[in-house]
């Protein structure tokens, strides 16, 4: 909590009180008052430096004056529905302390011939992306099959 207050005071000192409120509006602090997770992230962002932005619009932050292991985080571009698969692999390494190179630096080093473009995982996101097996209750068109042939004893 003390680091948040220090960040607020530092921003007010740098930009002035009017500039501070303009900064709050521009960064979306006024829009996140109803969403607790987003508000917590926005408060945590005060005093942090933006390290980079990926091709999906996710912002990556770093604040070196807090506990190690909690000083790097991501603010997802899509605020309503977010999950970890929205982080591309080049930023995943930086975010989880595998490398100190940011995603932008790794993209310059990455050969183009390797791998495919990153896409987020849509599992569980709408009926068109969920696979239901033949016997699943939500797949009524294919329920007319039997799992086994019943054994009928031969009369002798």
JSON list of C-alpha atoms in Angstrom, two decimals, residues 53-118:
[
{"chain": "A", "resi": 53, "resn": "UNK", "atom": "CA", "xyz": [2.80, -3.60, -25.67]},
{"chain": "A", "resi": 54, "resn": "UNK", "atom": "CA", "xyz": [2.26, -6.77, -27.71]},
{"chain": "A", "resi": 55, "resn": "UNK", "atom": "CA", "xyz": [0.39, -7.15, -31.01]},
{"chain": "A", "resi": 56, "resn": "UNK", "atom": "CA", "xyz": [-2.87, -7.90, -29.17]},
{"chain": "A", "resi": 57, "resn": "UNK", "atom": "CA", "xyz": [-2.73, -4.64, -27.21]},
{"chain": "A", "resi": 58, "resn": "UNK", "atom": "CA", "xyz": [-1.75, -6.15, -23.84]},
{"chain": "A", "resi": 59, "resn": "UNK", "atom": "CA", "xyz": [0.41, -3.81, -21.74]},
{"chain": "A", "resi": 60, "resn": "UNK", "atom": "CA", "xyz": [3.33, -5.20, -19.75]},
{"chain": "A", "resi": 61, "resn": "UNK", "atom": "CA", "xyz": [4.45, -3.40, -16.60]},
{"chain": "A", "resi": 62, "resn": "UNK", "atom": "CA", "xyz": [7.40, -3.55, -14.27]},
{"chain": "A", "resi": 63, "resn": "UNK", "atom": "CA", "xyz": [7.89, -1.91, -10.87]},
{"chain": "A", "resi": 64, "resn": "UNK", "atom": "CA", "xyz": [11.29, -2.60, -9.32]},
{"chain": "A", "resi": 65, "resn": "UNK", "atom": "CA", "xyz": [10.60, -1.22, -5.84]},
{"chain": "A", "resi": 66, "resn": "UNK", "atom": "CA", "xyz": [8.22, -4.04, -4.84]},
{"chain": "A", "resi": 67, "resn": "UNK", "atom": "CA", "xyz": [8.80, -7.66, -3.84]},
{"chain": "A", "resi": 68, "resn": "UNK", "atom": "CA", "xyz": [10.68, -9.81, -6.39]},
{"chain": "A", "resi": 69, "resn": "UNK", "atom": "CA", "xyz": [8.27, -12.15, -8.11]},
{"chain": "A", "resi": 70, "resn": "UNK", "atom": "CA", "xyz": [5.52, -9.55, -8.05]},
{"chain": "A", "resi": 71, "resn": "UNK", "atom": "CA", "xyz": [7.18, -6.80, -10.00]},
{"chain": "A", "resi": 72, "resn": "UNK", "atom": "CA", "xyz": [6.13, -7.85, -13.53]},
{"chain": "A", "resi": 73, "resn": "UNK", "atom": "CA", "xyz": [2.55, -8.14, -14.71]},
{"chain": "A", "resi": 74, "resn": "UNK", "atom": "CA", "xyz": [0.25, -7.76, -17.69]},
{"chain": "A", "resi": 75, "resn": "UNK", "atom": "CA", "xyz": [-2.86, -5.66, -18.21]},
{"chain": "A", "resi": 76, "resn": "UNK", "atom": "CA", "xyz": [-4.97, -7.45, -20.81]},
{"chain": "A", "resi": 77, "resn": "UNK", "atom": "CA", "xyz": [-6.36, -5.50, -23.74]},
{"chain": "A", "resi": 78, "resn": "UNK", "atom": "CA", "xyz": [-9.74, -7.19, -23.53]},
{"chain": "A", "resi": 79, "resn": "UNK", "atom": "CA", "xyz": [-11.08, -6.27, -20.12]},
{"chain": "A", "resi": 80, "resn": "UNK", "atom": "CA", "xyz": [-14.28, -8.30, -20.15]},
{"chain": "A", "resi": 81, "resn": "UNK", "atom": "CA", "xyz": [-12.85, -11.73, -20.92]},
{"chain": "A", "resi": 82, "resn": "UNK", "atom": "CA", "xyz": [-9.20, -12.45, -20.25]},
{"chain": "A", "resi": 83, "resn": "UNK", "atom": "CA", "xyz": [-7.12, -15.53, -19.66]},
{"chain": "A", "resi": 84, "resn": "UNK", "atom": "CA", "xyz": [-3.46, -16.48, -19.72]},
{"chain": "A", "resi": 85, "resn": "UNK", "atom": "CA", "xyz": [-3.53, -17.77, -23.30]},
{"chain": "A", "resi": 86, "resn": "UNK", "atom": "CA", "xyz": [-3.79, -14.17, -24.50]},
{"chain": "A", "resi": 87, "resn": "UNK", "atom": "CA", "xyz": [-0.10, -13.68, -23.64]},
{"chain": "A", "resi": 88, "resn": "UNK", "atom": "CA", "xyz": [2.14, -14.59, -26.62]},
{"chain": "A", "resi": 89, "resn": "UNK", "atom": "CA", "xyz": [5.14, -16.85, -25.95]},
{"chain": "A", "resi": 90, "resn": "UNK", "atom": "CA", "xyz": [7.75, -14.13, -26.37]},
{"chain": "A", "resi": 91, "resn": "UNK", "atom": "CA", "xyz": [6.15, -12.11, -23.56]},
{"chain": "A", "resi": 92, "resn": "UNK", "atom": "CA", "xyz": [5.42, -15.21, -21.46]},
{"chain": "A", "resi": 93, "resn": "UNK", "atom": "CA", "xyz": [9.15, -15.76, -20.95]},
{"chain": "A", "resi": 94, "resn": "UNK", "atom": "CA", "xyz": [9.66, -12.21, -19.72]},
{"chain": "A", "resi": 95, "resn": "UNK", "atom": "CA", "xyz": [6.56, -12.29, -17.52]},
{"chain": "A", "resi": 96, "resn": "UNK", "atom": "CA", "xyz": [7.61, -15.51, -15.75]},
{"chain": "A", "resi": 97, "resn": "UNK", "atom": "CA", "xyz": [11.28, -14.49, -15.28]},
{"chain": "A", "resi": 98, "resn": "UNK", "atom": "CA", "xyz": [12.59, -17.05, -17.77]},
{"chain": "A", "resi": 99, "resn": "UNK", "atom": "CA", "xyz": [14.41, -14.27, -19.60]},
{"chain": "A", "resi": 100, "resn": "UNK", "atom": "CA", "xyz": [15.14, -10.62, -19.02]},
{"chain": "A", "resi": 101, "resn": "UNK", "atom": "CA", "xyz": [14.62, -9.84, -22.71]},
{"chain": "A", "resi": 102, "resn": "UNK", "atom": "CA", "xyz": [11.25, -8.25, -23.41]},
{"chain": "A", "resi": 103, "resn": "UNK", "atom": "CA", "xyz": [8.93, -9.64, -26.03]},
{"chain": "A", "resi": 104, "resn": "UNK", "atom": "CA", "xyz": [9.89, -6.94, -28.51]},
{"chain": "A", "resi": 105, "resn": "UNK", "atom": "CA", "xyz": [13.58, -7.85, -28.18]},
{"chain": "A", "resi": 106, "resn": "UNK", "atom": "CA", "xyz": [12.82, -11.55, -28.63]},
{"chain": "A", "resi": 107, "resn": "UNK", "atom": "CA", "xyz": [10.72, -10.90, -31.73]},
{"chain": "A", "resi": 108, "resn": "UNK", "atom": "CA", "xyz": [13.74, -9.28, -33.38]},
{"chain": "A", "resi": 109, "resn": "UNK", "atom": "CA", "xyz": [15.87, -12.34, -32.55]},
{"chain": "A", "resi": 110, "resn": "UNK", "atom": "CA", "xyz": [13.28, -14.99, -33.48]},
{"chain": "A", "resi": 111, "resn": "UNK", "atom": "CA", "xyz": [13.72, -16.60, -36.89]},
{"chain": "A", "resi": 112, "resn": "UNK", "atom": "CA", "xyz": [10.57, -16.31, -38.98]},
{"chain": "A", "resi": 113, "resn": "UNK", "atom": "CA", "xyz": [10.69, -19.93, -40.14]},
{"chain": "A", "resi": 114, "resn": "UNK", "atom": "CA", "xyz": [9.93, -21.40, -36.71]},
{"chain": "A", "resi": 115, "resn": "UNK", "atom": "CA", "xyz": [6.48, -21.95, -35.35]},
{"chain": "A", "resi": 116, "resn": "UNK", "atom": "CA", "xyz": [3.13, -20.51, -36.19]},
{"chain": "A", "resi": 117, "resn": "UNK", "atom": "CA", "xyz": [1.52, -17.26, -35.14]},
{"chain": "A", "resi": 118, "resn": "UNK", "atom": "CA", "xyz": [0.19, -17.27, -31.59]}
]
